[in-house]
Short mmCIF file of C-alpha atoms in Angstrom, two decimals:
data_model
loop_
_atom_site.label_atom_id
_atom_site.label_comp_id
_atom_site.label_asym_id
_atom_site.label_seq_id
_atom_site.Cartn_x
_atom_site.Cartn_y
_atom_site.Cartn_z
CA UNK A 7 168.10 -0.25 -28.03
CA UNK A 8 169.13 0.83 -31.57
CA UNK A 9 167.22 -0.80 -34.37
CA UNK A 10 168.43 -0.88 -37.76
CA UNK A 11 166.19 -0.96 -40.87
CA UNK A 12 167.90 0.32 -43.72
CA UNK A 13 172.47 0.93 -43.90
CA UNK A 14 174.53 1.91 -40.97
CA UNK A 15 178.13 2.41 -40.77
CA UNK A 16 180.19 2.88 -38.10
CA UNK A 17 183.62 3.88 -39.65
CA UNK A 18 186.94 5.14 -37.81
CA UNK A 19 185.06 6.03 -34.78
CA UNK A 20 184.92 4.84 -30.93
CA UNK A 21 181.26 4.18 -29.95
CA UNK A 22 179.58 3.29 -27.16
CA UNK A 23 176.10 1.33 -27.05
CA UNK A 24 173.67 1.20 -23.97
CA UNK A 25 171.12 -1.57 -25.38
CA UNK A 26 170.91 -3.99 -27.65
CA UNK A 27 170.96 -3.51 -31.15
CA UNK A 28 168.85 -5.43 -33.79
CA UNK A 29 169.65 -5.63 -37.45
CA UNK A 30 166.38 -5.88 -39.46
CA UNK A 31 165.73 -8.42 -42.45
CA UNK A 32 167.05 -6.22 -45.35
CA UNK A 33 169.14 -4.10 -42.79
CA UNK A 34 172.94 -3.69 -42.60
CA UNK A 35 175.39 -2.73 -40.36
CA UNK A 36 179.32 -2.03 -41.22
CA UNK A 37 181.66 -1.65 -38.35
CA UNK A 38 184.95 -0.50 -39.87
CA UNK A 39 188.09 0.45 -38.50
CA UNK A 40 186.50 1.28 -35.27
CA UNK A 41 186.14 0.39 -31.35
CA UNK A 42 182.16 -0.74 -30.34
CA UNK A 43 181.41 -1.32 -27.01
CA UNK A 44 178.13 -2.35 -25.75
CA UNK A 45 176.56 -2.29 -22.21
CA UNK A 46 173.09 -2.84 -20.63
CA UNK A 47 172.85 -2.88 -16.76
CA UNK A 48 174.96 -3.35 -13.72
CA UNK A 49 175.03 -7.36 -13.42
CA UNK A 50 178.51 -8.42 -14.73
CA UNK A 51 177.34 -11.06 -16.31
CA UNK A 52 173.64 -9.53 -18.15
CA UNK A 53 174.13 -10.43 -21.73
CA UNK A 54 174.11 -7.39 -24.15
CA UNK A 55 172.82 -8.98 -27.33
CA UNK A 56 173.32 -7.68 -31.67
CA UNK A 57 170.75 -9.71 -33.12
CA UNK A 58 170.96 -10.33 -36.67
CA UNK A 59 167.80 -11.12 -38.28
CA UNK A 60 166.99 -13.74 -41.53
CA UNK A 61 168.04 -11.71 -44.14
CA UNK A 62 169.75 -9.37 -42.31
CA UNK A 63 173.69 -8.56 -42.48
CA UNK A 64 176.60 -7.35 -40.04
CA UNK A 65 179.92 -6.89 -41.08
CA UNK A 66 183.04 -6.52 -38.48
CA UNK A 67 185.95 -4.96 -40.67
CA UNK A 68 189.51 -4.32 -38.67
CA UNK A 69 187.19 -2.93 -35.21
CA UNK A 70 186.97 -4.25 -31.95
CA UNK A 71 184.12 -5.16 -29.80
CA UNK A 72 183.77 -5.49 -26.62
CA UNK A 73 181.58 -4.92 -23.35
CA UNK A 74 181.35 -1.23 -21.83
CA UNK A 75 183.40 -0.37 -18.57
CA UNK A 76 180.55 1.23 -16.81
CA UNK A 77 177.75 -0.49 -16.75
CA UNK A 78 178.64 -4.33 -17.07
CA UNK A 79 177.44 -6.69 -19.27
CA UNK A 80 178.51 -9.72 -21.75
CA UNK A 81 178.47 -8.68 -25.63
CA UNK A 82 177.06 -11.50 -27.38
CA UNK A 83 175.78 -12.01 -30.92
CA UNK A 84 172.89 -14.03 -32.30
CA UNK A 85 173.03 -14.29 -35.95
CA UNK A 86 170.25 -15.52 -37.98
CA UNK A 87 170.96 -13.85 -41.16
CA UNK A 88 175.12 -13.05 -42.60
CA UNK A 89 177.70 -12.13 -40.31
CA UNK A 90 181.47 -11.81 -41.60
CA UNK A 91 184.38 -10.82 -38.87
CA UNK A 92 187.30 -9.89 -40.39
CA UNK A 93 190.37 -9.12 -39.14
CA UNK A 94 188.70 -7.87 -36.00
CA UNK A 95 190.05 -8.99 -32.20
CA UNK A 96 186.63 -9.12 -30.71
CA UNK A 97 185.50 -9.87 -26.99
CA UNK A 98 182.53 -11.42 -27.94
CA UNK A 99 181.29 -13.35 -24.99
CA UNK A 100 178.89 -15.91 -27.28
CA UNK A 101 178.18 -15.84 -30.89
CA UNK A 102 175.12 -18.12 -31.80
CA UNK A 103 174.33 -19.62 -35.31
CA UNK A 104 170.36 -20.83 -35.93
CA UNK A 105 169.15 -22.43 -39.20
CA UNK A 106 169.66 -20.08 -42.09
CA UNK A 107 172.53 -18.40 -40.96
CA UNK A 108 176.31 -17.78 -42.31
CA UNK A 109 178.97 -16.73 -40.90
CA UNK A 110 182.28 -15.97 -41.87
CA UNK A 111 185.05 -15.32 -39.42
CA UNK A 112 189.06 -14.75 -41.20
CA UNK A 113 192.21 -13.35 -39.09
CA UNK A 114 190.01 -12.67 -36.14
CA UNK A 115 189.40 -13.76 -32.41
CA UNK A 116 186.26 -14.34 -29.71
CA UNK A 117 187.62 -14.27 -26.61
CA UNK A 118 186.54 -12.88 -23.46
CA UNK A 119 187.85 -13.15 -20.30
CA UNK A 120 184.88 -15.50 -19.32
CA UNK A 121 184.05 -16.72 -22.76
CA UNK A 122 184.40 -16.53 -26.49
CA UNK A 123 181.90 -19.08 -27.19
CA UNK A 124 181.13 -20.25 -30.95
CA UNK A 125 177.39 -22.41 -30.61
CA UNK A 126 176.50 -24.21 -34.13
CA UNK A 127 173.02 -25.54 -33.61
CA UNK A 128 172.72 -24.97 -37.87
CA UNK A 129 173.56 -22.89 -40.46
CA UNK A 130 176.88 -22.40 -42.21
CA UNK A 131 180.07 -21.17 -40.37
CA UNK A 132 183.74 -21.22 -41.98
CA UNK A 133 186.37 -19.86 -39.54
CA UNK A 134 190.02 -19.87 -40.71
CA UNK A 135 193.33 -18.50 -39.07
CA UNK A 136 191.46 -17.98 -36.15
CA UNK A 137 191.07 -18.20 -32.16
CA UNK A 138 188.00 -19.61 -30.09
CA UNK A 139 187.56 -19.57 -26.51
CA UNK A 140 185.07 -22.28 -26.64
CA UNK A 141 183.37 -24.10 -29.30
CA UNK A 142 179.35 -25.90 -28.79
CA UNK A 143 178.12 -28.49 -30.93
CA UNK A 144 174.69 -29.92 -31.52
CA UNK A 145 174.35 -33.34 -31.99
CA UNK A 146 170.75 -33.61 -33.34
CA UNK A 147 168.82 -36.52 -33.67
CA UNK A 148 169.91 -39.57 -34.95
CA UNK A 149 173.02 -38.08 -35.26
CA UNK A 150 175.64 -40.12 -34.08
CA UNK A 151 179.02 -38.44 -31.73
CA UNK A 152 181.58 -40.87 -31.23
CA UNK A 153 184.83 -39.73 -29.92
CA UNK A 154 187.44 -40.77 -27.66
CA UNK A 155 190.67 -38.30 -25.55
CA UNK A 156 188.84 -34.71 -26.73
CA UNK A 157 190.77 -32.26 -25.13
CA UNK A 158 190.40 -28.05 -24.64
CA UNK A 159 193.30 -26.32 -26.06
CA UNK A 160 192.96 -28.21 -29.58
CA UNK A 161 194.30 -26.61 -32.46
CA UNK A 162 192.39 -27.63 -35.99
CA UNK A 163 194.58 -27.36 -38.98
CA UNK A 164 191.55 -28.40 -41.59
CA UNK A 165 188.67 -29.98 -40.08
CA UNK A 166 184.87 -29.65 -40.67
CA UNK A 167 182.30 -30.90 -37.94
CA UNK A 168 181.38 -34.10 -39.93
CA UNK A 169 184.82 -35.16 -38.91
CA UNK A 170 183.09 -35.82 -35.91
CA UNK A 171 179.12 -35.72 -35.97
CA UNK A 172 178.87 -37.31 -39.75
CA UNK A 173 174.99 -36.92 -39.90
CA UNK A 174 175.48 -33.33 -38.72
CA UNK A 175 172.41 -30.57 -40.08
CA UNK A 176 174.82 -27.66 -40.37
CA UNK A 177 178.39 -27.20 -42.16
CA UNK A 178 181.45 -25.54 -40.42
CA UNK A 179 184.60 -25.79 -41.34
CA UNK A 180 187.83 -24.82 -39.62
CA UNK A 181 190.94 -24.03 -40.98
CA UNK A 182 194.33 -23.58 -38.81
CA UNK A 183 191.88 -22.44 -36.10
CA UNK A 184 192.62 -22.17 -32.02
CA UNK A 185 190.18 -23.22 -29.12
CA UNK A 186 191.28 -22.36 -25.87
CA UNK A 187 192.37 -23.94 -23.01
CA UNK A 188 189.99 -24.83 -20.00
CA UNK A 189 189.87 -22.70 -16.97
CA UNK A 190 190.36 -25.48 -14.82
CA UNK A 191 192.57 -24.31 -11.72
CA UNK A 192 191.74 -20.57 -12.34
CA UNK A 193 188.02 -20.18 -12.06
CA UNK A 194 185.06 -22.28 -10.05
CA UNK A 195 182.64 -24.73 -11.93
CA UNK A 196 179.77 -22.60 -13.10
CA UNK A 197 178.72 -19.91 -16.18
CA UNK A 198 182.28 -19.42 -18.14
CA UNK A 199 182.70 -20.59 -21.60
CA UNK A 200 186.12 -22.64 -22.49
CA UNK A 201 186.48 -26.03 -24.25
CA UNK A 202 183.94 -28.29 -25.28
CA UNK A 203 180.56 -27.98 -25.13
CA UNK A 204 177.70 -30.08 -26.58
CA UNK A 205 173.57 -30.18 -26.77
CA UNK A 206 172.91 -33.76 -27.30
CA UNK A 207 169.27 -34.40 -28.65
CA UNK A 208 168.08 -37.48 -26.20
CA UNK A 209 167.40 -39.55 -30.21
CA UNK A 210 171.29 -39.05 -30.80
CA UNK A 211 173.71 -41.66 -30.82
CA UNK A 212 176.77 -40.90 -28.72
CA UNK A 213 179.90 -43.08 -27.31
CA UNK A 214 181.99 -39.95 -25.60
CA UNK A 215 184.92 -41.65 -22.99
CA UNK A 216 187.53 -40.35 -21.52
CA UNK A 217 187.54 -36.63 -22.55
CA UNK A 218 187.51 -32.95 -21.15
CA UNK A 219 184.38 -30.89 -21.47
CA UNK A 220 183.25 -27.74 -20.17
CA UNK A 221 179.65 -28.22 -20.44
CA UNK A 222 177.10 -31.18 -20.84
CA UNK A 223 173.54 -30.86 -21.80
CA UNK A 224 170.62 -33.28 -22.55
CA UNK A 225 167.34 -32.34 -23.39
CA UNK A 226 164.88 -34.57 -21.26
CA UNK A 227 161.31 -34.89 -23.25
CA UNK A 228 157.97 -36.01 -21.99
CA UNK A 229 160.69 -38.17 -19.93
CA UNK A 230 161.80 -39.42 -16.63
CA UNK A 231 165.29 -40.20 -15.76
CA UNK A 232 167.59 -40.95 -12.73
CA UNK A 233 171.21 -39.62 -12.86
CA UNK A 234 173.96 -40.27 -10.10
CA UNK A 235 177.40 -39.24 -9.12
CA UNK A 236 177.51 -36.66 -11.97
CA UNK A 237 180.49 -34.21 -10.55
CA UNK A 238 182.75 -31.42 -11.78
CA UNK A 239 186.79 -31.72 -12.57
CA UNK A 240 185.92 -35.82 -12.06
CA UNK A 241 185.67 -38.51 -14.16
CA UNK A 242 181.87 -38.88 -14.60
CA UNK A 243 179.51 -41.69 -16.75
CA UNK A 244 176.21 -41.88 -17.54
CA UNK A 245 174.12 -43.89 -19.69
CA UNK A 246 170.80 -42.14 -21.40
CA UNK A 247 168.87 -43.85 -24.24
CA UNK A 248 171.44 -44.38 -27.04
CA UNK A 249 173.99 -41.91 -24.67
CA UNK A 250 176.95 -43.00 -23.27
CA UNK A 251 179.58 -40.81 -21.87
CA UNK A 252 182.53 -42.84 -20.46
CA UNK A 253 184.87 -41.09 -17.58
CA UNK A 254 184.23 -37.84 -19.19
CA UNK A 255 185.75 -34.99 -17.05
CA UNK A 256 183.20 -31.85 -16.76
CA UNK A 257 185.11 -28.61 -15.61
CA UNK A 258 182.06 -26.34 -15.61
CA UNK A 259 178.51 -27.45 -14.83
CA UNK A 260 176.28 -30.54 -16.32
CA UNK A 261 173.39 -28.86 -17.97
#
């Protein structure tokens, strides 16, 4: 692993990283002009983490990044503190925002041949003249979703996630942004990351119907609940609390 307290710069170079790499509260790290691959492992699908701490800062300037050839591995990101991506064609598998964090992501793409997921559970994420592979939205409590025909392969001119969760804890914003097509037809239901996706607290308030998702997940508490006939690449219902989900297609797994 490579931990980062202070300034590091990788600048017009072609690096590879065996480990994870954590940048500190107070830390930086500059990737500019350059090629950084990461890898951890032999599993194909181990995820190979940069975590950015609160108050810490990584900047991706023209560079790729992607997973290593030899030794396997998914090249994800979990930001807490300031992340900008700039002009930068990245195979990030999953990029995660917490509470606290920014992220700023111009000219650039997340897509992996599995993934390219974008997960908002808070913070505050602008992404403009961009492409997703996938995009996952929290829909916290007492929050209410209500949405009808959402479809993977949407392109969002100007939109910002209130358009669709009003009482949403977290900005983002898109502008003339790209999410993917599903990989329905070209992979089997299970761990890939395309479309849809959404973490629905069991307090929310949702009225989803006849839509494509990739992924499905509610968060049973202190609860018991019975759920039936929930398939994959079918039109599915359930009804949860305030949740109702309508003929909703799931292409990759129910959470």
């Amino acid at each position: 692993d490579w931990i980062i307290q202070g300034t590091e710069t990788i600048d017009n170079q072609k690096m590879l990283q065996r480990g994870n790499i954590y940048v500190r509260s107070g830390a930086t790290l500059l990737v500019k002009d350059s090629e950084l691959a990461i890898e951890r492992g032999s599993t194909p699908t181990i995820h190979v983490y940069i975590f950015v701490d609160s108050g810490g800062t990584l900047i991706i300037d023209n560079s790729k990044v992607y997973p290593g050839t030899n030794d396997g591995g998914l090249t994800c990101v979990w930001n807490r503190g300031r992340t900008t991506l700039t002009n930068s064609p990245t195979s990030i598998h999953y990029f995660d925002m917490s509470d606290g964090a920014t992220l700023t992501m111009e000219n650039s793409s997340m897509i992996y041949e599995i993934g390219g997921l974008l997960q908002v559970a808070g913070g505050n994420t602008r992404v403009a003249n961009s492409t997703l592979g996938a995009l996952a939205l929290s829909v916290p409590a007492g929050a209410h979703l209500i949405a009808t025909g959402l479809e993977s392969g949407t392109q969002f001119d100007h939109w910002q996630v209130q358009d669709l969760i009003p009482e949403a804890n977290y900005q983002l914003t898109f502008e003339d942004v790209k999410l993917l097509e599903d990989f329905v037809g070209e992979y089997e239901h299970g761990p890939y990351e395309r479309g849809w996706i959404f973490f629905l607290h069991p307090d929310s308030h949702v009225r989803l119907s006849d839509s494509e998702l990739r992924k499905v997940f509610i968060d049973l508490r202190g609860d018991t609940a019975d759920f039936k006939n929930l398939t994959v690449e079918a039109p599915s219902s359930l009804a949860y609390r305030d949740i109702v989900l309508e003929d909703v297609s799931v292409s990759g797994e129910w959470g």
